PDB file of C-alpha atoms in Angstrom:
ATOM      1  CA  MET A 641    -231.992  94.516 190.637  1.00 40.00           C
ATOM      2  CA  GLU A 642    -233.642  91.139 190.601  1.00 44.00           C
ATOM      3  CA  GLU A 643    -234.608  89.653 193.938  1.00 46.00           C
ATOM      4  CA  GLU A 644    -232.394  86.801 195.030  1.00 47.00           C
ATOM      5  CA  GLN A 645    -234.260  83.524 195.177  1.00 46.00           C
ATOM      6  CA  PRO A 646    -233.429  81.034 197.931  1.00 48.00           C
ATOM      7  CA  GLN A 647    -231.265  78.184 196.771  1.00 51.00           C
ATOM      8  CA  GLN A 648    -233.143  74.890 196.630  1.00 47.00           C
ATOM      9  CA  VAL A 649    -231.205  71.755 197.399  1.00 50.00           C
ATOM     10  CA  SER A 650    -232.520  68.640 195.735  1.00 50.00           C
ATOM     11  CA  SER A 651    -231.089  65.201 195.108  1.00 53.00           C
ATOM     12  CA  THR A 652    -232.315  62.463 192.812  1.00 64.00           C
ATOM     13  CA  TRP A 653    -230.856  59.812 195.099  1.00 70.00           C
ATOM     14  CA  PRO A 654    -231.062  60.979 198.714  1.00 70.00           C
ATOM     15  CA  PRO A 655    -228.219  59.990 201.023  1.00 76.00           C
ATOM     16  CA  PRO A 656    -228.782  57.043 203.360  1.00 77.00           C
ATOM     17  CA  PRO A 657    -230.293  57.817 206.759  1.00 79.00           C
ATOM     18  CA  PRO A 658    -227.730  58.554 209.460  1.00 83.00           C
ATOM     19  CA  PHE A 659    -228.719  55.596 211.656  1.00 85.00           C
ATOM     20  CA  TRP A 660    -227.010  53.149 209.305  1.00 85.00           C
ATOM     21  CA  ARG A 661    -223.843  53.766 211.349  1.00 88.00           C
ATOM     22  CA  ASP A 662    -225.491  51.994 214.314  1.00 90.00           C
ATOM     23  CA  PHE A 663    -225.663  48.663 212.446  1.00 90.00           C
ATOM     24  CA  THR A 664    -222.221  47.442 213.410  1.00 92.00           C
ATOM     25  CA  PRO A 665    -221.389  43.786 214.173  1.00 92.00           C
ATOM     26  CA  GLU A 666    -220.812  44.667 217.833  1.00 93.00           C
ATOM     27  CA  ASN A 667    -224.171  46.441 218.194  1.00 92.00           C
ATOM     28  CA  LEU A 668    -226.007  43.662 216.395  1.00 91.00           C
ATOM     29  CA  ALA A 669    -224.452  41.049 218.685  1.00 92.00           C
ATOM     30  CA  ARG A 670    -225.397  43.084 221.791  1.00 91.00           C
ATOM     31  CA  PHE A 671    -228.948  43.607 220.549  1.00 91.00           C
ATOM     32  CA  ASN A 672    -229.469  39.924 219.705  1.00 90.00           C
ATOM     33  CA  GLU A 673    -228.139  38.900 223.111  1.00 90.00           C
ATOM     34  CA  LEU A 674    -230.468  41.321 224.923  1.00 89.00           C
ATOM     35  CA  ARG A 675    -233.441  40.148 222.904  1.00 89.00           C
ATOM     36  CA  LYS A 676    -232.566  36.510 223.587  1.00 88.00           C
ATOM     37  CA  GLN A 677    -232.352  37.180 227.329  1.00 88.00           C
ATOM     38  CA  GLU A 678    -235.702  38.998 227.283  1.00 87.00           C
ATOM     39  CA  ALA A 679    -237.301  36.123 225.365  1.00 86.00           C
ATOM     40  CA  GLU A 680    -236.040  33.628 227.936  1.00 87.00           C
ATOM     41  CA  ARG A 681    -237.361  35.808 230.743  1.00 86.00           C
ATOM     42  CA  GLN A 682    -240.818  36.064 229.142  1.00 84.00           C
ATOM     43  CA  GLY A 683    -240.860  32.424 228.064  1.00 83.00           C
ATOM     44  CA  VAL A 684    -241.180  33.250 224.364  1.00 81.00           C
ATOM     45  CA  GLU A 685    -239.672  30.804 221.896  1.00 81.00           C
ATOM     46  CA  ASP A 686    -239.351  33.225 218.971  1.00 82.00           C
ATOM     47  CA  ALA A 687    -237.001  35.981 220.087  1.00 80.00           C
ATOM     48  CA  SER A 688    -237.789  38.095 217.005  1.00 80.00           C
ATOM     49  CA  LYS A 689    -241.264  38.824 218.414  1.00 80.00           C
ATOM     50  CA  VAL A 690    -239.890  40.363 221.617  1.00 84.00           C
ATOM     51  CA  ARG A 691    -239.718  44.147 221.915  1.00 85.00           C
ATOM     52  CA  LEU A 692    -237.113  45.667 224.190  1.00 85.00           C
ATOM     53  CA  GLU A 693    -237.674  48.753 226.293  1.00 85.00           C
ATOM     54  CA  GLY A 694    -235.070  51.207 227.538  1.00 85.00           C
ATOM     55  CA  LEU A 695    -232.415  50.403 224.944  1.00 87.00           C
ATOM     56  CA  PRO A 696    -229.241  52.501 224.802  1.00 87.00           C
ATOM     57  CA  ARG A 697    -229.119  55.181 222.170  1.00 86.00           C
ATOM     58  CA  GLU A 698    -226.795  53.217 219.880  1.00 87.00           C
ATOM     59  CA  LEU A 699    -229.169  50.206 219.923  1.00 89.00           C
ATOM     60  CA  ARG A 700    -232.535  51.931 219.504  1.00 88.00           C
ATOM     61  CA  ASN A 701    -232.427  51.991 215.727  1.00 88.00           C
ATOM     62  CA  LEU A 702    -231.711  48.254 215.544  1.00 88.00           C
ATOM     63  CA  GLN A 703    -235.245  47.429 216.710  1.00 87.00           C
ATOM     64  CA  PRO A 704    -237.887  47.778 213.972  1.00 84.00           C
ATOM     65  CA  PRO A 705    -240.618  50.288 214.805  1.00 81.00           C
ATOM     66  CA  SER A 706    -244.012  48.981 215.845  1.00 80.00           C
ATOM     67  CA  GLU A 707    -247.053  49.221 213.603  1.00 78.00           C
ATOM     68  CA  PRO A 708    -248.699  52.659 213.606  1.00 80.00           C
ATOM     69  CA  ALA A 709    -251.600  52.830 216.045  1.00 80.00           C
ATOM     70  CA  ASP A 710    -253.929  54.530 213.572  1.00 81.00           C
ATOM     71  CA  GLY A 711    -252.815  52.339 210.671  1.00 79.00           C
ATOM     72  CA  VAL A 712    -251.499  55.291 208.631  1.00 82.00           C
ATOM     73  CA  TRP A 713    -247.914  56.189 207.763  1.00 80.00           C
ATOM     74  CA  ARG A 714    -246.055  58.275 205.197  1.00 79.00           C
ATOM     75  CA  VAL A 715    -243.177  57.204 202.957  1.00 76.00           C
ATOM     76  CA  PHE A 716    -241.531  59.595 200.468  1.00 74.00           C
ATOM     77  CA  GLY A 717    -244.452  61.989 200.822  1.00 74.00           C
ATOM     78  CA  ASP A 718    -247.168  59.392 200.085  1.00 78.00           C
ATOM     79  CA  THR A 719    -249.705  58.216 202.649  1.00 80.00           C
ATOM     80  CA  TYR A 720    -250.301  54.483 203.103  1.00 80.00           C
ATOM     81  CA  ARG A 721    -252.774  52.528 205.198  1.00 79.00           C
ATOM     82  CA  LEU A 722    -252.557  49.080 206.722  1.00 76.00           C
ATOM     83  CA  ASN A 723    -256.202  48.472 205.873  1.00 75.00           C
ATOM     84  CA  ASP A 724    -256.483  49.812 202.339  1.00 72.00           C
ATOM     85  CA  GLU A 725    -260.236  50.176 201.872  1.00 75.00           C
ATOM     86  CA  LEU A 726    -262.118  51.684 198.981  1.00 77.00           C
ATOM     87  CA  PRO A 727    -263.598  55.032 200.094  1.00 77.00           C
ATOM     88  CA  ARG A 728    -267.370  55.212 200.239  1.00 81.00           C
ATOM     89  CA  LEU A 729    -269.319  57.235 197.724  1.00 82.00           C
ATOM     90  CA  GLU A 730    -271.119  59.041 200.510  1.00 81.00           C
ATOM     91  CA  GLU A 731    -267.797  60.517 201.669  1.00 79.00           C
ATOM     92  CA  SER A 732    -267.539  62.341 198.320  1.00 79.00           C
ATOM     93  CA  ASN A 733    -271.226  63.387 198.291  1.00 82.00           C
ATOM     94  CA  ILE A 734    -272.042  61.030 195.430  1.00 85.00           C
ATOM     95  CA  ARG A 735    -275.368  59.253 195.155  1.00 86.00           C
ATOM     96  CA  ARG A 736    -275.019  55.514 195.538  1.00 86.00           C
ATOM     97  CA  LEU A 737    -276.928  53.634 192.833  1.00 85.00           C
ATOM     98  CA  PHE A 738    -276.278  50.117 194.131  1.00 82.00           C
ATOM     99  CA  PRO A 739    -276.455  48.554 197.626  1.00 79.00           C
ATOM    100  CA  ASN A 740    -273.771  49.057 200.255  1.00 77.00           C
ATOM    101  CA  PRO A 741    -271.415  46.122 200.976  1.00 71.00           C
ATOM    102  CA  GLU A 742    -273.160  45.376 204.294  1.00 68.00           C
ATOM    103  CA  GLU A 743    -276.568  45.303 202.560  1.00 71.00           C
ATOM    104  CA  ARG A 744    -275.633  42.759 199.922  1.00 70.00           C
ATOM    105  CA  ASP A 745    -276.339  39.034 199.748  1.00 65.00           C
ATOM    106  CA  ARG A 746    -279.381  39.344 201.973  1.00 63.00           C
ATOM    107  CA  ASP A 747    -282.411  37.033 201.830  1.00 61.00           C
ATOM    108  CA  GLY A 748    -280.319  34.497 199.929  1.00 54.00           C
ATOM    109  CA  LYS A 749    -279.932  36.792 196.913  1.00 65.00           C
ATOM    110  CA  HIS A 750    -276.472  37.003 195.375  1.00 66.00           C
ATOM    111  CA  PHE A 751    -275.160  40.473 194.517  1.00 75.00           C
ATOM    112  CA  ASP A 752    -274.344  40.239 190.824  1.00 81.00           C
ATOM    113  CA  ARG A 753    -271.848  42.973 189.951  1.00 82.00           C
ATOM    114  CA  ALA A 754    -271.927  42.120 186.259  1.00 86.00           C
ATOM    115  CA  LEU A 755    -275.691  42.671 186.158  1.00 88.00           C
ATOM    116  CA  ILE A 756    -275.381  46.015 187.976  1.00 88.00           C
ATOM    117  CA  LEU A 757    -272.666  47.136 185.542  1.00 90.00           C
ATOM    118  CA  LYS A 758    -274.902  46.283 182.583  1.00 92.00           C
ATOM    119  CA  ARG A 759    -277.738  48.301 184.093  1.00 91.00           C
ATOM    120  CA  LEU A 760    -275.464  51.261 184.702  1.00 92.00           C
ATOM    121  CA  ALA A 761    -274.161  51.086 181.120  1.00 93.00           C
ATOM    122  CA  LYS A 762    -277.731  51.111 179.745  1.00 93.00           C
ATOM    123  CA  SER A 763    -278.616  54.014 182.041  1.00 93.00           C
ATOM    124  CA  LEU A 764    -275.606  55.939 180.747  1.00 93.00           C
ATOM    125  CA  LEU A 765    -276.739  55.513 177.144  1.00 94.00           C
ATOM    126  CA  LEU A 766    -280.295  56.521 177.973  1.00 93.00           C
ATOM    127  CA  ASN A 767    -279.218  59.597 179.943  1.00 93.00           C
ATOM    128  CA  PHE A 768    -276.872  60.618 177.143  1.00 93.00           C
ATOM    129  CA  LEU A 769    -279.723  60.490 174.628  1.00 92.00           C
ATOM    130  CA  GLU A 770    -281.859  62.556 177.003  1.00 91.00           C
ATOM    131  CA  LEU A 771    -279.019  65.056 177.402  1.00 92.00           C
ATOM    132  CA  VAL A 772    -278.759  65.459 173.616  1.00 91.00           C
ATOM    133  CA  GLY A 773    -282.495  66.094 173.413  1.00 91.00           C
ATOM    134  CA  LEU A 774    -282.373  68.680 176.199  1.00 89.00           C
ATOM    135  CA  LEU A 775    -279.461  70.503 174.574  1.00 89.00           C
ATOM    136  CA  ALA A 776    -281.522  70.816 171.407  1.00 88.00           C
ATOM    137  CA  ILE A 777    -284.663  72.072 173.205  1.00 88.00           C
ATOM    138  CA  ASN A 778    -283.611  73.757 176.451  1.00 86.00           C
ATOM    139  CA  PRO A 779    -279.844  73.891 177.138  1.00 85.00           C
ATOM    140  CA  GLN A 780    -280.363  75.578 180.513  1.00 85.00           C
ATOM    141  CA  ALA A 781    -282.086  72.443 181.829  1.00 83.00           C
ATOM    142  CA  ALA A 782    -279.164  70.159 180.925  1.00 87.00           C
ATOM    143  CA  GLU A 783    -277.209  70.797 184.125  1.00 88.00           C
ATOM    144  CA  GLU A 784    -279.262  68.319 186.169  1.00 88.00           C
ATOM    145  CA  LYS A 785    -278.912  65.658 183.489  1.00 90.00           C
ATOM    146  CA  THR A 786    -275.154  66.246 183.379  1.00 91.00           C
ATOM    147  CA  ALA A 787    -275.013  65.651 187.145  1.00 90.00           C
ATOM    148  CA  ASP A 788    -276.930  62.386 186.674  1.00 91.00           C
ATOM    149  CA  ILE A 789    -274.436  61.204 184.057  1.00 92.00           C
ATOM    150  CA  ARG A 790    -271.583  62.155 186.378  1.00 92.00           C
ATOM    151  CA  ASP A 791    -273.087  60.085 189.203  1.00 91.00           C
ATOM    152  CA  LEU A 792    -273.574  57.151 186.840  1.00 93.00           C
ATOM    153  CA  PHE A 793    -269.935  57.268 185.682  1.00 92.00           C
ATOM    154  CA  ILE A 794    -268.577  57.507 189.229  1.00 92.00           C
ATOM    155  CA  ASN A 795    -270.786  54.630 190.426  1.00 91.00           C
ATOM    156  CA  PHE A 796    -269.694  52.572 187.419  1.00 92.00           C
ATOM    157  CA  HIS A 797    -266.016  53.234 188.129  1.00 91.00           C
ATOM    158  CA  HIS A 798    -266.477  52.619 191.856  1.00 89.00           C
ATOM    159  CA  LEU A 799    -268.053  49.220 191.227  1.00 89.00           C
ATOM    160  CA  ILE A 800    -265.224  48.273 188.865  1.00 89.00           C
ATOM    161  CA  ASN A 801    -262.695  49.223 191.565  1.00 88.00           C
ATOM    162  CA  GLU A 802    -264.270  46.634 193.844  1.00 85.00           C
ATOM    163  CA  TYR A 803    -262.766  44.047 191.486  1.00 85.00           C
ATOM    164  CA  ARG A 804    -259.217  45.328 192.119  1.00 86.00           C
ATOM    165  CA  PRO A 805    -258.411  42.943 195.020  1.00 84.00           C
ATOM    166  CA  HIS A 806    -259.656  40.021 192.952  1.00 86.00           C
ATOM    167  CA  GLN A 807    -257.614  41.240 189.964  1.00 88.00           C
ATOM    168  CA  ALA A 808    -254.477  41.569 192.097  1.00 89.00           C
ATOM    169  CA  ARG A 809    -254.991  38.078 193.514  1.00 91.00           C
ATOM    170  CA  GLU A 810    -255.521  36.544 190.071  1.00 93.00           C
ATOM    171  CA  SER A 811    -252.509  38.401 188.665  1.00 94.00           C
ATOM    172  CA  LEU A 812    -250.344  37.081 191.486  1.00 94.00           C
ATOM    173  CA  ILE A 813    -251.632  33.546 190.885  1.00 95.00           C
ATOM    174  CA  SER A 814    -250.859  33.883 187.175  1.00 95.00           C
ATOM    175  CA  MET A 815    -247.320  35.156 187.857  1.00 95.00           C
ATOM    176  CA  MET A 816    -246.620  32.353 190.331  1.00 95.00           C
ATOM    177  CA  GLN A 817    -248.015  29.755 187.909  1.00 96.00           C
ATOM    178  CA  ALA A 818    -245.820  31.099 185.086  1.00 95.00           C
ATOM    179  CA  GLN A 819    -242.775  30.969 187.376  1.00 95.00           C
ATOM    180  CA  LEU A 820    -243.663  27.423 188.416  1.00 95.00           C
ATOM    181  CA  ASP A 821    -244.091  26.317 184.782  1.00 95.00           C
ATOM    182  CA  ARG A 822    -240.755  27.876 183.834  1.00 95.00           C
ATOM    183  CA  THR A 823    -238.998  26.139 186.735  1.00 95.00           C
ATOM    184  CA  ARG A 824    -240.565  22.802 185.821  1.00 96.00           C
ATOM    185  CA  ALA A 825    -239.499  23.214 182.177  1.00 95.00           C
ATOM    186  CA  GLU A 826    -235.915  23.977 183.222  1.00 95.00           C
ATOM    187  CA  THR A 827    -235.913  20.992 185.585  1.00 95.00           C
ATOM    188  CA  ASN A 828    -237.196  18.676 182.834  1.00 95.00           C
ATOM    189  CA  ALA A 829    -234.527  19.994 180.440  1.00 95.00           C
ATOM    190  CA  ILE A 830    -231.810  19.265 183.024  1.00 95.00           C
ATOM    191  CA  ARG A 831    -233.188  15.761 183.572  1.00 94.00           C
ATOM    192  CA  ASP A 832    -233.278  15.098 179.811  1.00 94.00           C
ATOM    193  CA  ALA A 833    -229.647  16.233 179.467  1.00 94.00           C
ATOM    194  CA  LYS A 834    -228.692  14.007 182.415  1.00 93.00           C
ATOM    195  CA  ASP A 835    -230.437  10.980 180.892  1.00 93.00           C
ATOM    196  CA  LYS A 836    -228.774  11.603 177.524  1.00 92.00           C
ATOM    197  CA  ALA A 837    -225.336  11.843 179.127  1.00 92.00           C
ATOM    198  CA  GLU A 838    -225.961   8.606 181.056  1.00 90.00           C
ATOM    199  CA  ARG A 839    -226.984   6.792 177.864  1.00 89.00           C
ATOM    200  CA  ILE A 840    -223.837   7.993 176.092  1.00 88.00           C
ATOM    201  CA  MET A 841    -221.650   6.825 178.983  1.00 86.00           C
ATOM    202  CA  GLU A 842    -223.400   3.451 179.055  1.00 84.00           C
ATOM    203  CA  GLY A 843    -222.883   3.091 175.300  1.00 80.00           C
ATOM    204  CA  LEU A 844    -219.186   3.870 175.598  1.00 76.00           C
ATOM    205  CA  GLY A 845    -218.840   1.402 178.466  1.00 71.00           C
ATOM    206  CA  SER A 846    -220.471  -1.404 176.474  1.00 71.00           C
ATOM    207  CA  LEU A 847    -217.930  -1.188 173.641  1.00 67.00           C
ATOM    208  CA  LYS A 848    -215.389  -4.137 173.599  1.00 60.00           C
ATOM    209  CA  VAL A 849    -211.999  -3.585 172.010  1.00 54.00           C
ATOM    210  CA  GLU A 850    -210.235  -6.712 170.742  1.00 52.00           C
ATOM    211  CA  ASP A 851    -206.810  -7.511 172.159  1.00 54.00           C
ATOM    212  CA  ASP A 852    -205.288  -7.710 168.674  1.00 55.00           C
ATOM    213  CA  LEU A 853    -206.525  -4.267 167.865  1.00 54.00           C
ATOM    214  CA  VAL A 854    -205.103  -2.971 171.103  1.00 56.00           C
ATOM    215  CA  SER A 855    -201.697  -4.528 170.458  1.00 59.00           C
ATOM    216  CA  THR A 856    -201.710  -3.246 166.892  1.00 61.00           C
ATOM    217  CA  LEU A 857    -202.414   0.265 168.040  1.00 57.00           C
ATOM    218  CA  THR A 858    -199.866   0.202 170.869  1.00 61.00           C
ATOM    219  CA  THR A 859    -196.957  -1.706 169.189  1.00 61.00           C
ATOM    220  CA  PRO A 860    -194.714   0.318 166.837  1.00 59.00           C
ATOM    221  CA  PRO A 861    -194.725  -1.003 163.233  1.00 58.00           C
ATOM    222  CA  LYS A 862    -191.917  -3.398 162.171  1.00 56.00           C
ATOM    223  CA  LYS A 863    -189.573  -2.357 159.418  1.00 51.00           C
ATOM    224  CA  GLU A 864    -189.452  -4.407 156.189  1.00 52.00           C
ATOM    225  CA  SER A 865    -186.423  -6.645 155.541  1.00 54.00           C
ATOM    226  CA  TRP A 866    -185.215  -4.743 152.456  1.00 54.00           C
ATOM    227  CA  VAL A 867    -185.364  -1.515 154.444  1.00 56.00           C
ATOM    228  CA  HIS A 868    -183.171  -3.116 157.123  1.00 57.00           C
ATOM    229  CA  GLU A 869    -180.661  -4.357 154.507  1.00 61.00           C
ATOM    230  CA  ASN A 870    -180.415  -0.940 152.873  1.00 63.00           C
ATOM    231  CA  GLU A 871    -179.716   0.656 156.212  1.00 64.00           C
ATOM    232  CA  THR A 872    -177.011  -1.971 156.907  1.00 63.00           C
ATOM    233  CA  TRP A 873    -175.174  -1.461 153.539  1.00 61.00           C
ATOM    234  CA  SER A 874    -175.427   2.312 153.988  1.00 68.00           C
ATOM    235  CA  SER A 875    -173.722   2.108 157.349  1.00 63.00           C
ATOM    236  CA  VAL A 876    -170.965  -0.155 155.881  1.00 52.00           C
ATOM    237  CA  ASN A 877    -170.304   2.306 153.032  1.00 59.00           C
ATOM    238  CA  ASP A 878    -170.027   5.067 155.541  1.00 61.00           C
ATOM    239  CA  ASP A 879    -167.413   3.109 157.501  1.00 56.00           C
ATOM    240  CA  ILE A 880    -165.360   2.394 154.325  1.00 55.00           C
TER     241      ILE A 880
END
């Protein structure tokens, strides 16, 4: 008989946390009033910056939690940091082939990352050629050269990662500029449509209709004399 496996409960969309029931209009009004009173007592103009102590149980979840003291927190199983720094190579036991951040730009010399990347790329090609030669002569001695190539690749990748904050900043600038250009184009299109409508209205207002034309269009047409006579004789015949 097969062993019974414990039933695993999983959900693609987890249910909302239970403290959502505390966010009622009455609790929100009580919490805002308490925070306003505490702000007046402390002499703080912005009541949102005041933290309340000793809140009742039903009001505790209405106050956002403070920042973690160690700067680390977990959300959906992932760890995040307030100060997201690139880990050092020394922490992974990797040889550093370029200066540390605190050792750069000394003696008036600018740290040129592009130049360092070019040097690392040339070193990779040279070490690869040396590795090929060693594999042809003495394959047992290729382990040290493989470790050198590994260190070169990791240093190369680590230096590229130092560009990530700059890349994120430039990407954000590009997205905001595209949004601004799109908004300006839509605004100009609305203004053009407004100007066109105003010109059409001005053109219609400048038209002058002659009085004779107005009377002709509004007055019903007169019947011809022979038509009137025929109608008269027809009515007489009908009477006879």
